[in-house]
mmCIF file with all atom_site columns, C-alpha atoms in Angstrom:
data_model
loop_
_atom_site.group_PDB
_atom_site.id
_atom_site.type_symbol
_atom_site.label_atom_id
_atom_site.label_alt_id
_atom_site.label_comp_id
_atom_site.label_asym_id
_atom_site.label_entity_id
_atom_site.label_seq_id
_atom_site.pdbx_PDB_ins_code
_atom_site.Cartn_x
_atom_site.Cartn_y
_atom_site.Cartn_z
_atom_site.occupancy
_atom_site.B_iso_or_equiv
_atom_site.pdbx_formal_charge
_atom_site.auth_seq_id
_atom_site.auth_comp_id
_atom_site.auth_asym_id
_atom_site.auth_atom_id
_atom_site.pdbx_PDB_model_num
ATOM 1  C CA . MET A 1 1  ? -13.032 1.549   -51.575 1.00 0.00 ? 68  MET A CA 1
ATOM 2  C CA . LEU A 1 2  ? -13.508 0.306   -54.842 1.00 0.00 ? 69  LEU A CA 1
ATOM 3  C CA . PRO A 1 3  ? -10.207 -0.281  -56.483 1.00 0.00 ? 70  PRO A CA 1
ATOM 4  C CA . GLN A 1 4  ? -10.024 -1.131  -60.566 1.00 0.00 ? 71  GLN A CA 1
ATOM 5  C CA . LEU A 1 5  ? -8.185  -4.590  -61.092 1.00 0.00 ? 72  LEU A CA 1
ATOM 6  C CA . THR A 1 6  ? -3.870  -3.110  -61.843 1.00 0.00 ? 73  THR A CA 1
ATOM 7  C CA . ARG A 1 7  ? -1.412  -5.921  -63.340 1.00 0.00 ? 74  ARG A CA 1
ATOM 8  C CA . GLU A 1 8  ? 1.167   -4.209  -60.427 1.00 0.00 ? 75  GLU A CA 1
ATOM 9  C CA . THR A 1 9  ? 0.603   -6.994  -58.241 1.00 0.00 ? 76  THR A CA 1
ATOM 10 C CA . ASP A 1 10 ? 0.720   -10.696 -58.371 1.00 0.00 ? 77  ASP A CA 1
ATOM 11 C CA . LEU A 1 11 ? -3.268  -11.150 -57.550 1.00 0.00 ? 78  LEU A CA 1
ATOM 12 C CA . GLY A 1 12 ? -4.354  -8.140  -60.136 1.00 0.00 ? 79  GLY A CA 1
ATOM 13 C CA . ALA A 1 13 ? -1.938  -9.337  -62.618 1.00 0.00 ? 80  ALA A CA 1
ATOM 14 C CA . SER A 1 14 ? -3.603  -13.748 -62.029 1.00 0.00 ? 81  SER A CA 1
ATOM 15 C CA . GLY A 1 15 ? -7.383  -11.014 -62.133 1.00 0.00 ? 82  GLY A CA 1
ATOM 16 C CA . VAL A 1 16 ? -6.126  -9.059  -65.429 1.00 0.00 ? 83  VAL A CA 1
ATOM 17 C CA . ALA A 1 17 ? -5.223  -12.537 -67.211 1.00 0.00 ? 84  ALA A CA 1
ATOM 18 C CA . ALA A 1 18 ? -8.999  -14.726 -65.429 1.00 0.00 ? 85  ALA A CA 1
ATOM 19 C CA . TYR A 1 19 ? -10.800 -11.773 -67.480 1.00 0.00 ? 86  TYR A CA 1
ATOM 20 C CA . ALA A 1 20 ? -8.471  -11.498 -71.052 1.00 0.00 ? 87  ALA A CA 1
ATOM 21 C CA . THR A 1 21 ? -9.221  -16.064 -71.181 1.00 0.00 ? 88  THR A CA 1
ATOM 22 C CA . ARG A 1 22 ? -12.268 -15.502 -70.452 1.00 0.00 ? 89  ARG A CA 1
ATOM 23 C CA . GLN A 1 23 ? -13.079 -12.388 -73.208 1.00 0.00 ? 90  GLN A CA 1
ATOM 24 C CA . GLY A 1 24 ? -11.027 -13.787 -75.320 1.00 0.00 ? 91  GLY A CA 1
ATOM 25 C CA . VAL A 1 25 ? -9.229  -11.347 -76.018 1.00 0.00 ? 92  VAL A CA 1
ATOM 26 C CA . ASP A 1 26 ? -5.102  -10.805 -74.880 1.00 0.00 ? 93  ASP A CA 1
ATOM 27 C CA . ILE A 1 27 ? -3.586  -8.932  -71.959 1.00 0.00 ? 94  ILE A CA 1
ATOM 28 C CA . PRO A 1 28 ? -2.355  -6.055  -73.722 1.00 0.00 ? 95  PRO A CA 1
ATOM 29 C CA . ALA A 1 29 ? -6.436  -5.274  -76.400 1.00 0.00 ? 96  ALA A CA 1
ATOM 30 C CA . PHE A 1 30 ? -8.043  -6.282  -72.580 1.00 0.00 ? 97  PHE A CA 1
ATOM 31 C CA . LEU A 1 31 ? -5.693  -3.759  -69.959 1.00 0.00 ? 98  LEU A CA 1
ATOM 32 C CA . ASP A 1 32 ? -6.271  -1.400  -73.067 1.00 0.00 ? 99  ASP A CA 1
ATOM 33 C CA . ARG A 1 33 ? -10.217 -1.969  -72.184 1.00 0.00 ? 100 ARG A CA 1
ATOM 34 C CA . LEU A 1 34 ? -9.549  -0.964  -68.698 1.00 0.00 ? 101 LEU A CA 1
ATOM 35 C CA . GLY A 1 35 ? -7.915  2.631   -69.130 1.00 0.00 ? 102 GLY A CA 1
ATOM 36 C CA . PRO A 1 36 ? -5.668  3.390   -67.473 1.00 0.00 ? 103 PRO A CA 1
ATOM 37 C CA . ALA A 1 37 ? -3.594  2.421   -64.711 1.00 0.00 ? 104 ALA A CA 1
ATOM 38 C CA . LEU A 1 38 ? -4.164  3.955   -61.269 1.00 0.00 ? 105 LEU A CA 1
ATOM 39 C CA . THR A 1 39 ? -0.855  5.749   -59.503 1.00 0.00 ? 106 THR A CA 1
ATOM 40 C CA . PRO A 1 40 ? 0.158   4.349   -55.923 1.00 0.00 ? 107 PRO A CA 1
ATOM 41 C CA . GLU A 1 41 ? -0.233  7.864   -55.637 1.00 0.00 ? 108 GLU A CA 1
ATOM 42 C CA . GLN A 1 42 ? -3.661  8.473   -56.578 1.00 0.00 ? 109 GLN A CA 1
ATOM 43 C CA . VAL A 1 43 ? -4.900  6.011   -53.790 1.00 0.00 ? 110 VAL A CA 1
ATOM 44 C CA . GLY A 1 44 ? -3.344  7.378   -51.485 1.00 0.00 ? 111 GLY A CA 1
ATOM 45 C CA . THR A 1 45 ? -4.578  10.415  -52.531 1.00 0.00 ? 112 THR A CA 1
ATOM 46 C CA . ALA A 1 46 ? -8.378  9.311   -52.366 1.00 0.00 ? 113 ALA A CA 1
ATOM 47 C CA . ILE A 1 47 ? -7.677  6.772   -49.192 1.00 0.00 ? 114 ILE A CA 1
ATOM 48 C CA . VAL A 1 48 ? -7.068  10.965  -47.600 1.00 0.00 ? 115 VAL A CA 1
ATOM 49 C CA . ASP A 1 49 ? -9.509  12.239  -48.669 1.00 0.00 ? 116 ASP A CA 1
ATOM 50 C CA . ILE A 1 50 ? -12.954 10.177  -47.800 1.00 0.00 ? 117 ILE A CA 1
ATOM 51 C CA . ALA A 1 51 ? -10.610 9.156   -44.743 1.00 0.00 ? 118 ALA A CA 1
ATOM 52 C CA . THR A 1 52 ? -10.921 13.628  -43.915 1.00 0.00 ? 119 THR A CA 1
ATOM 53 C CA . GLY A 1 53 ? -14.175 13.933  -45.653 1.00 0.00 ? 120 GLY A CA 1
ATOM 54 C CA . ALA A 1 54 ? -13.438 15.180  -48.848 1.00 0.00 ? 121 ALA A CA 1
ATOM 55 C CA . ALA A 1 55 ? -15.117 12.585  -50.483 1.00 0.00 ? 122 ALA A CA 1
ATOM 56 C CA . ASP A 1 56 ? -18.561 13.038  -50.340 1.00 0.00 ? 123 ASP A CA 1
ATOM 57 C CA . ASP A 1 57 ? -20.071 11.028  -47.328 1.00 0.00 ? 124 ASP A CA 1
ATOM 58 C CA . ARG A 1 58 ? -20.950 7.777   -49.407 1.00 0.00 ? 125 ARG A CA 1
ATOM 59 C CA . ASP A 1 59 ? -21.143 3.769   -47.971 1.00 0.00 ? 126 ASP A CA 1
ATOM 60 C CA . ALA A 1 60 ? -18.863 3.323   -51.024 1.00 0.00 ? 127 ALA A CA 1
ATOM 61 C CA . TYR A 1 61 ? -16.594 4.170   -53.520 1.00 0.00 ? 128 TYR A CA 1
ATOM 62 C CA . LEU A 1 62 ? -15.484 3.287   -57.697 1.00 0.00 ? 129 LEU A CA 1
ATOM 63 C CA . LEU A 1 63 ? -11.296 4.465   -57.605 1.00 0.00 ? 130 LEU A CA 1
ATOM 64 C CA . THR A 1 64 ? -10.164 4.846   -61.040 1.00 0.00 ? 131 THR A CA 1
ATOM 65 C CA . ALA A 1 65 ? -7.472  6.127   -62.894 1.00 0.00 ? 132 ALA A CA 1
ATOM 66 C CA . THR A 1 66 ? -10.082 9.188   -63.176 1.00 0.00 ? 133 THR A CA 1
ATOM 67 C CA . GLY A 1 67 ? -11.312 9.639   -59.804 1.00 0.00 ? 134 GLY A CA 1
ATOM 68 C CA . LEU A 1 68 ? -13.667 8.432   -56.877 1.00 0.00 ? 135 LEU A CA 1
ATOM 69 C CA . SER A 1 69 ? -17.082 7.401   -58.281 1.00 0.00 ? 136 SER A CA 1
ATOM 70 C CA . PRO A 1 70 ? -19.770 7.250   -55.364 1.00 0.00 ? 137 PRO A CA 1
ATOM 71 C CA . VAL A 1 71 ? -20.658 3.678   -55.978 1.00 0.00 ? 138 VAL A CA 1
ATOM 72 C CA . ARG A 1 72 ? -24.832 3.320   -55.758 1.00 0.00 ? 139 ARG A CA 1
#
């Protein structure tokens, strides 16, 4: 599972700042481009779905606030 970048963790905050700087935008503008942030509940649900087989049988998934998407 590849969770969407979020600034809610120390690692994510550093990543968000670095990507915003690289793109020449401020952090709020960069975050607007990402869309809604993941919640702990969404991550937990996705993990359960993968573990119980409720998700498609894929090797990898991208997890965003809109849900799991198989990585092809």
